[in-house]
XYZ file of C-alpha atoms in Angstrom:
535
model
C 243.070 223.966 22.359
C 240.497 222.136 20.329
C 239.969 218.293 20.390
C 241.450 216.141 17.612
C 239.266 214.464 15.250
C 238.305 210.880 16.140
C 240.377 209.290 13.423
C 243.494 211.018 14.785
C 243.128 209.835 18.497
C 245.543 207.125 19.934
C 243.935 203.772 20.851
C 243.405 203.011 24.567
C 245.751 200.173 25.962
C 243.812 197.309 27.727
C 246.748 196.107 29.837
C 244.611 194.906 32.817
C 242.536 192.330 30.851
C 245.669 190.653 29.423
C 247.187 190.143 32.861
C 243.978 188.606 34.137
C 244.094 185.986 31.374
C 247.692 185.154 32.145
C 246.964 184.718 35.855
C 243.965 182.480 35.176
C 246.143 180.276 32.936
C 248.810 179.939 35.617
C 246.222 179.014 38.237
C 244.684 176.418 35.937
C 248.039 174.769 35.261
C 248.925 174.810 38.948
C 245.567 173.202 39.767
C 246.151 170.410 37.266
C 249.620 169.755 38.685
C 248.259 169.640 42.226
C 245.460 167.250 41.133
C 247.898 164.835 39.497
C 250.258 164.897 42.469
C 247.393 164.342 44.896
C 246.005 161.424 42.816
C 249.366 159.669 42.678
C 249.836 160.110 46.383
C 246.411 158.580 47.034
C 247.288 155.564 44.877
C 250.499 155.079 46.816
C 248.533 155.126 50.048
C 246.037 152.635 48.643
C 248.773 150.213 47.525
C 250.621 150.333 50.810
C 248.079 148.251 52.792
C 248.092 145.609 50.010
C 251.843 145.302 50.255
C 251.592 145.064 54.009
C 248.914 142.366 53.681
C 251.072 140.414 51.270
C 253.955 140.612 53.690
C 251.778 139.415 56.549
C 250.438 136.529 54.398
C 253.969 135.577 53.474
C 254.885 135.479 57.152
C 251.871 133.233 57.873
C 252.772 130.940 54.962
C 256.261 130.649 56.318
C 254.819 129.494 59.649
C 252.751 126.661 58.018
C 254.398 123.244 58.041
C 254.287 120.078 55.949
C 252.632 117.726 58.445
C 253.859 114.613 56.665
C 257.427 115.771 57.181
C 256.586 116.798 60.716
C 255.279 113.381 61.750
C 258.327 111.544 60.406
C 260.805 113.982 61.900
C 262.669 112.234 64.724
C 262.581 115.240 67.055
C 259.018 116.421 66.527
C 256.237 116.131 69.070
C 253.963 114.666 66.383
C 256.454 111.811 65.898
C 256.527 111.103 69.633
C 252.731 111.009 69.747
C 252.618 108.673 66.761
C 255.099 106.269 68.346
C 253.169 106.253 71.601
C 249.918 105.526 69.750
C 251.529 102.545 67.980
C 252.807 101.128 71.269
C 249.493 101.793 73.012
C 247.602 99.901 70.280
C 249.775 96.867 70.912
C 249.002 97.018 74.618
C 245.278 97.321 73.861
C 245.435 93.969 72.064
C 247.442 92.380 74.891
C 245.134 93.779 77.571
C 242.093 92.361 75.783
C 243.753 88.974 75.489
C 244.382 89.027 79.259
C 240.768 90.104 79.851
C 241.882 93.459 81.325
C 239.045 95.349 79.648
C 239.336 98.439 81.883
C 242.944 99.058 80.863
C 242.072 98.380 77.234
C 239.263 100.953 77.419
C 241.521 103.586 79.049
C 244.242 103.025 76.456
C 241.726 103.285 73.616
C 240.404 106.557 75.064
C 243.895 108.056 75.250
C 244.665 106.850 71.730
C 241.600 108.686 70.458
C 242.772 111.890 72.190
C 246.175 111.602 70.552
C 244.622 110.994 67.167
C 242.323 114.005 67.614
C 245.273 116.222 68.452
C 247.213 114.978 65.424
C 244.195 115.573 63.191
C 243.760 119.162 64.393
C 247.429 119.915 63.826
C 247.229 118.492 60.332
C 244.131 120.574 59.560
C 245.663 123.874 60.675
C 249.062 122.957 59.194
C 250.918 124.046 62.289
C 253.255 122.099 64.553
C 251.903 120.739 67.811
C 253.051 122.852 70.747
C 254.446 121.346 73.914
C 251.686 122.936 76.002
C 248.853 121.200 74.175
C 250.733 117.886 73.806
C 252.030 117.584 77.376
C 248.799 116.464 79.096
C 248.045 113.931 76.361
C 251.586 112.504 76.409
C 251.604 112.275 80.203
C 248.251 110.493 80.286
C 249.229 107.977 77.630
C 252.691 107.421 79.137
C 251.081 106.704 82.495
C 248.819 104.066 80.942
C 251.696 102.477 79.015
C 253.692 102.304 82.257
C 250.659 100.731 83.899
C 250.489 98.144 81.123
C 254.190 97.370 81.443
C 253.760 97.084 85.207
C 251.060 94.478 84.540
C 253.825 92.271 83.068
C 253.128 93.236 79.481
C 256.836 93.556 78.836
C 258.596 94.077 75.512
C 259.078 90.355 74.916
C 255.371 89.714 75.421
C 254.553 92.593 73.109
C 256.856 91.294 70.383
C 255.489 87.744 70.639
C 251.901 89.001 70.553
C 252.510 91.208 67.558
C 254.323 88.376 65.787
C 251.411 86.017 66.348
C 248.979 88.610 65.015
C 251.127 89.197 61.950
C 251.226 85.462 61.301
C 247.460 85.243 61.717
C 246.965 88.076 59.232
C 249.330 86.401 56.760
C 247.402 83.147 57.108
C 244.119 84.959 56.468
C 245.583 86.726 53.441
C 246.905 83.438 52.050
C 243.557 81.762 52.655
C 241.762 84.572 50.839
C 244.172 84.287 47.904
C 243.682 80.536 47.689
C 239.915 80.900 47.974
C 239.917 83.431 45.150
C 241.987 81.063 43.016
C 239.680 78.177 43.824
C 236.621 80.177 42.792
C 238.364 81.115 39.565
C 239.251 77.466 38.990
C 235.638 76.397 39.580
C 234.453 78.965 37.064
C 237.031 77.719 34.547
C 235.995 74.076 34.998
C 232.251 74.663 34.807
C 230.580 73.632 31.557
C 228.536 76.569 30.247
C 224.815 75.867 29.957
C 224.895 76.444 26.199
C 227.535 73.724 25.715
C 225.613 71.330 27.940
C 222.489 72.025 25.875
C 224.401 71.322 22.637
C 225.704 68.013 24.000
C 222.205 66.890 24.994
C 220.687 67.696 21.588
C 223.461 65.950 19.674
C 223.408 62.899 21.950
C 219.684 62.623 21.290
C 220.393 62.735 17.537
C 222.976 59.978 17.885
C 220.626 57.662 19.729
C 217.536 58.450 17.628
C 219.144 58.362 14.181
C 220.528 54.893 13.356
C 221.735 56.238 10.018
C 224.454 58.225 11.788
C 225.703 55.098 13.536
C 225.806 53.189 10.234
C 227.858 55.954 8.593
C 230.273 55.934 11.552
C 230.735 52.175 11.254
C 231.442 52.455 7.525
C 234.101 55.118 8.038
C 235.996 53.227 10.729
C 237.970 51.293 8.140
C 238.676 54.162 5.762
C 242.168 53.775 4.224
C 242.655 57.500 4.606
C 242.987 57.018 8.360
C 246.324 55.208 7.910
C 247.607 56.906 4.748
C 250.966 58.500 5.581
C 250.807 60.626 2.455
C 248.118 62.661 4.176
C 248.484 65.070 7.118
C 247.324 63.658 10.452
C 246.240 65.687 13.491
C 245.382 64.334 16.966
C 242.957 65.961 19.412
C 241.986 64.392 22.760
C 239.083 66.171 24.467
C 235.519 65.968 25.768
C 234.717 69.597 24.822
C 232.711 69.334 21.605
C 232.597 73.006 20.645
C 236.286 73.538 21.401
C 237.282 70.556 19.231
C 235.007 71.843 16.462
C 236.804 75.206 16.511
C 240.214 73.497 16.306
C 239.125 71.448 13.294
C 237.302 74.314 11.576
C 240.184 76.772 12.040
C 242.677 74.209 10.705
C 240.746 73.383 7.531
C 239.779 77.036 6.948
C 243.449 78.008 6.727
C 244.596 74.987 4.703
C 245.333 75.153 0.992
C 244.161 71.563 0.501
C 241.759 70.648 3.339
C 240.838 67.321 1.738
C 244.362 66.116 2.542
C 243.835 66.621 6.274
C 242.863 63.805 8.650
C 241.717 64.478 12.224
C 241.917 61.778 14.883
C 239.662 62.709 17.819
C 239.449 60.696 21.031
C 236.818 61.541 23.635
C 235.125 59.830 26.604
C 231.965 57.770 26.722
C 229.800 60.679 27.872
C 230.442 62.889 24.841
C 231.187 60.185 22.273
C 227.657 60.166 20.761
C 227.450 63.970 20.608
C 230.910 64.207 19.039
C 230.043 61.616 16.406
C 226.715 63.271 15.574
C 228.330 66.692 15.187
C 231.163 65.688 12.877
C 228.984 63.342 10.812
C 226.277 65.984 10.345
C 228.604 68.824 9.330
C 231.078 69.067 6.494
C 234.539 70.425 7.258
C 235.798 71.246 3.764
C 236.084 67.599 2.770
C 238.572 66.653 5.484
C 238.491 63.218 7.105
C 237.452 63.073 10.761
C 237.633 60.027 13.010
C 236.051 59.969 16.481
C 236.960 57.241 18.972
C 235.974 56.420 22.547
C 238.824 56.111 25.042
C 236.852 53.438 26.885
C 237.387 51.145 23.886
C 241.152 51.051 24.551
C 241.115 47.867 26.604
C 244.896 47.602 26.404
C 245.264 50.902 28.283
C 244.730 49.478 31.763
C 246.326 49.553 35.211
C 248.479 46.539 34.388
C 250.135 48.247 31.440
C 250.041 51.917 32.387
C 251.302 53.286 35.736
C 249.318 56.476 35.229
C 246.057 54.528 34.857
C 246.859 52.740 38.093
C 247.576 56.023 39.860
C 244.397 57.658 38.563
C 242.348 54.763 39.951
C 243.817 55.044 43.446
C 241.598 56.752 46.057
C 244.429 58.919 47.373
C 244.923 60.487 43.927
C 241.289 61.514 43.803
C 241.435 62.741 47.392
C 244.559 64.773 46.576
C 242.804 66.398 43.644
C 239.323 67.002 45.038
C 240.207 67.652 48.668
C 243.486 69.391 47.935
C 241.723 72.687 47.370
C 241.196 72.856 51.129
C 244.916 72.430 51.796
C 246.866 75.674 51.494
C 250.019 73.725 50.595
C 248.444 72.299 47.439
C 247.994 74.515 44.421
C 244.269 74.985 43.687
C 244.778 74.276 39.979
C 245.439 70.640 40.871
C 241.779 70.361 41.829
C 240.939 70.558 38.130
C 239.270 67.288 37.032
C 241.414 67.274 33.871
C 244.320 66.028 35.988
C 242.282 62.890 36.700
C 241.163 62.472 33.088
C 242.856 59.783 31.057
C 242.298 61.944 27.968
C 244.903 64.309 29.349
C 247.540 61.554 29.276
C 246.766 60.011 25.872
C 249.442 62.171 24.246
C 252.029 59.752 25.651
C 250.369 56.791 23.900
C 249.984 58.136 20.352
C 252.181 55.412 18.736
C 250.075 52.727 20.437
C 246.766 54.344 19.470
C 247.869 54.849 15.847
C 250.446 52.114 15.174
C 250.504 52.667 11.397
C 251.155 56.402 11.421
C 254.635 57.884 11.055
C 254.202 61.568 11.916
C 251.381 63.529 13.567
C 250.690 67.034 14.843
C 249.153 67.085 18.310
C 246.727 69.942 19.058
C 245.134 70.882 22.387
C 241.419 71.699 22.379
C 242.025 75.322 23.455
C 244.000 76.395 20.385
C 243.000 78.238 17.227
C 244.872 77.656 13.965
C 245.506 80.803 11.921
C 247.855 79.595 9.178
C 248.644 76.577 7.039
C 250.082 73.796 9.231
C 251.121 71.224 6.635
C 254.706 72.629 6.445
C 255.187 71.225 9.968
C 255.250 67.724 8.494
C 258.278 68.528 6.348
C 260.343 70.045 9.172
C 263.605 68.290 9.923
C 263.561 67.323 13.603
C 267.196 66.107 13.358
C 266.350 62.710 14.768
C 264.366 64.102 17.670
C 260.913 62.875 18.645
C 259.151 66.074 19.707
C 259.048 69.385 17.857
C 257.891 72.134 20.223
C 258.164 75.868 20.870
C 260.388 76.684 23.833
C 259.025 78.908 26.585
C 262.172 79.913 28.451
C 262.093 83.436 27.059
C 260.438 83.997 30.424
C 262.824 83.017 33.219
C 260.307 80.984 35.218
C 259.715 78.462 32.381
C 262.779 76.377 33.127
C 263.049 72.860 34.490
C 263.578 73.890 38.109
C 260.148 75.517 38.095
C 258.334 72.268 37.347
C 260.454 69.602 39.021
C 261.772 68.876 42.506
C 265.538 69.306 42.176
C 266.049 68.551 45.860
C 265.497 64.929 44.893
C 268.779 63.346 43.701
C 266.909 61.343 41.068
C 266.147 64.655 39.338
C 269.223 66.709 40.210
C 271.647 63.994 39.042
C 270.111 63.675 35.570
C 268.734 67.033 34.545
C 269.890 70.624 34.206
C 267.692 72.904 36.342
C 268.263 75.734 33.850
C 267.194 73.614 30.876
C 264.632 75.356 28.726
C 261.023 74.333 29.093
C 258.674 73.937 26.160
C 254.913 73.823 25.641
C 252.330 71.186 24.927
C 249.456 72.325 22.732
C 251.004 72.256 19.272
C 253.606 69.546 18.892
C 255.061 67.618 15.968
C 255.716 63.976 16.892
C 257.959 61.750 14.776
C 256.439 58.385 15.660
C 259.203 56.408 13.950
C 261.837 58.031 16.184
C 259.438 57.672 19.137
C 259.267 53.898 18.728
C 263.031 53.613 18.240
C 263.725 55.582 21.446
C 261.008 53.652 23.325
C 259.673 56.956 24.637
C 256.502 55.496 26.165
C 258.630 53.251 28.407
C 260.566 56.304 29.551
C 257.265 57.891 30.442
C 256.216 54.796 32.410
C 259.533 54.810 34.283
C 259.078 58.384 35.489
C 255.446 57.801 36.421
C 256.519 54.845 38.579
C 259.192 56.951 40.268
C 256.620 59.623 41.061
C 254.126 57.332 42.778
C 254.391 59.462 45.942
C 254.233 62.720 43.954
C 257.622 63.830 45.263
C 259.165 64.555 41.839
C 256.266 66.669 40.629
C 252.682 67.208 41.694
C 250.227 66.588 38.863
C 249.831 67.352 35.184
C 251.402 66.241 31.918
C 254.097 68.869 31.298
C 256.505 67.801 34.105
C 256.607 64.143 32.977
C 256.773 65.404 29.400
C 259.882 67.449 30.216
C 261.494 64.321 31.693
C 260.322 61.936 28.980
C 261.375 64.083 26.019
C 264.579 65.402 27.623
C 267.229 65.406 24.886
C 264.596 64.418 22.313
C 262.981 67.837 21.661
C 263.632 70.005 18.623
C 262.971 73.747 19.204
C 260.581 75.303 16.694
C 260.232 78.901 15.572
C 258.237 80.811 18.159
C 255.717 81.933 15.544
C 254.396 78.406 15.204
C 252.814 78.515 18.651
C 251.981 81.637 20.696
C 250.733 80.977 24.229
C 249.066 82.929 27.023
C 245.714 84.020 25.586
C 243.952 82.430 28.560
C 245.680 84.586 31.177
C 247.866 87.315 29.645
C 245.932 90.431 28.611
C 248.949 92.238 27.123
C 250.189 90.044 24.281
C 251.476 92.090 21.364
C 248.966 92.157 18.484
C 251.790 91.711 15.984
C 252.852 88.503 17.701
C 249.274 87.194 17.622
C 248.848 88.072 13.952
C 252.100 86.341 12.993
C 251.277 83.142 14.918
C 250.309 79.950 13.130
C 248.620 78.662 16.305
C 247.368 80.719 19.244
C 246.838 78.942 22.547
C 244.252 79.939 25.161
C 246.117 78.183 27.968
C 245.001 79.380 31.396
C 241.649 79.672 33.136
C 240.170 82.371 30.899
C 238.966 80.113 28.113
C 237.235 81.854 25.188
C 234.028 79.821 25.588
C 233.606 81.050 29.175
C 232.211 84.354 30.389
C 235.494 85.074 32.143
C 237.392 84.789 28.851
C 239.467 87.816 27.868
C 237.241 89.948 25.636
C 240.127 91.179 23.509
C 240.904 87.635 22.299
C 237.426 86.094 22.159
C 236.707 87.122 18.527
C 239.770 85.130 17.420
C 238.019 81.974 18.671
C 234.386 82.876 17.985
C 234.960 83.453 14.262
C 235.319 79.678 13.842
C 232.102 78.795 15.675
C 229.289 77.851 13.296
C 226.849 80.476 14.543
C 224.352 79.603 11.812
C 223.785 76.069 13.107
C 220.239 75.803 14.558
C 221.396 73.934 17.666
C 223.978 76.598 18.500
C 221.417 79.350 17.951
C 218.848 77.590 20.133
C 221.276 76.756 22.930
C 222.734 80.257 22.949
C 219.341 81.683 23.928
C 218.426 79.104 26.586
């Protein structure tokens, strides 16, 4: 049978090659599956140690303790060690006092061991075990027993510790007083620049007869007694401070030519004060300067306070009192021995023709017009003043000795105190009420300083009791010489700001926040001030 032609033959089936492809595909897929499974299993094995480590760390953290809680816990070994150390320290002091230096040394050595053990426990944040604490506790207990056996009993321990506590309190009080005294000395010291200014102006006064002639001519000016004008009184020996008071008052006045300033100073600064106010113009205002030493009527015969100031024991109380812890250091301030400080009680005698005045301290700054004070109705009272009892400690009981029946029978201890520094005085009512005699009476009663210590506010509270008219607080804001946190809005609204306290604005220890309020009224362009500021 012959072969078919090529085009008529059936194609050959390649079944084997197709199966090979299928098998290779299956193997490839299986390999991928095995690879993925193996990789995931490896990751699980890698994560397992981390989890185990975290668990172990958590167990360790749970074993750590708060050592502060441990040492205050009543049942802990650390607390027992701490108590023993405290007791052992007391016996160290007692042993030294009894000259038993060997026992003191042994106790100190054991105390150091206890402290070392406590420190190690705190560092590792683990509780102290009984095994490591037992030898230390036994050793220290043995020494404490030895100390007790040497008659250092509990009573002796208590008495010794009490005496040491009292000694420490005395030292702390002494340090506080010493700090206050140093602050007081700094507050009283006259800065070199002010001393320089006084010297230059005093030289002008003595070397320029023309100034003295002008002063003599102005002594009899009718403006000094004209009750249609506005009269201000300032009693001070601080030239620059008085100048700031005057300058700030006239700078804020609508009509400064209607203002009259009555200044009284001492003999030391009289020439400098005269030279300054005669050589400088203060907006056309009238300024009178007088010397307190010219007041011959103000003597020991008439005034009890003059008599007291002349007595040696008053000076000793003031100057030596700073060494006595029972006497407040502020009473060592020479101002308490200055008659200028007490002239405020003699204003009607100094100015017999005046009817109403405003008294200003030398550490105030005027920020607003003050002439409306003269039209205030004091309702028959003598003294117009801002009350200070918004703070609880500014009441009568704080200034006066209410254990004395002379005080307790006449005055309310809760009565509201008020401030000197900016006061309106109705001199007509003053003379009618004979206020100066009231002042003399209380000064005589306080000859032994049992009603109050020193100063002018306590006798002022007694003298003007029932004769004081409260003024709006904005007329007079106090505290700029000691309080660093006065509200700016209160300062801005104040007619007068008062730098009462030791931190005066002309001193280096003045509060920097408030100094610009005072310095803006210093005539910085004056050649003497410029020269003295650089010396």
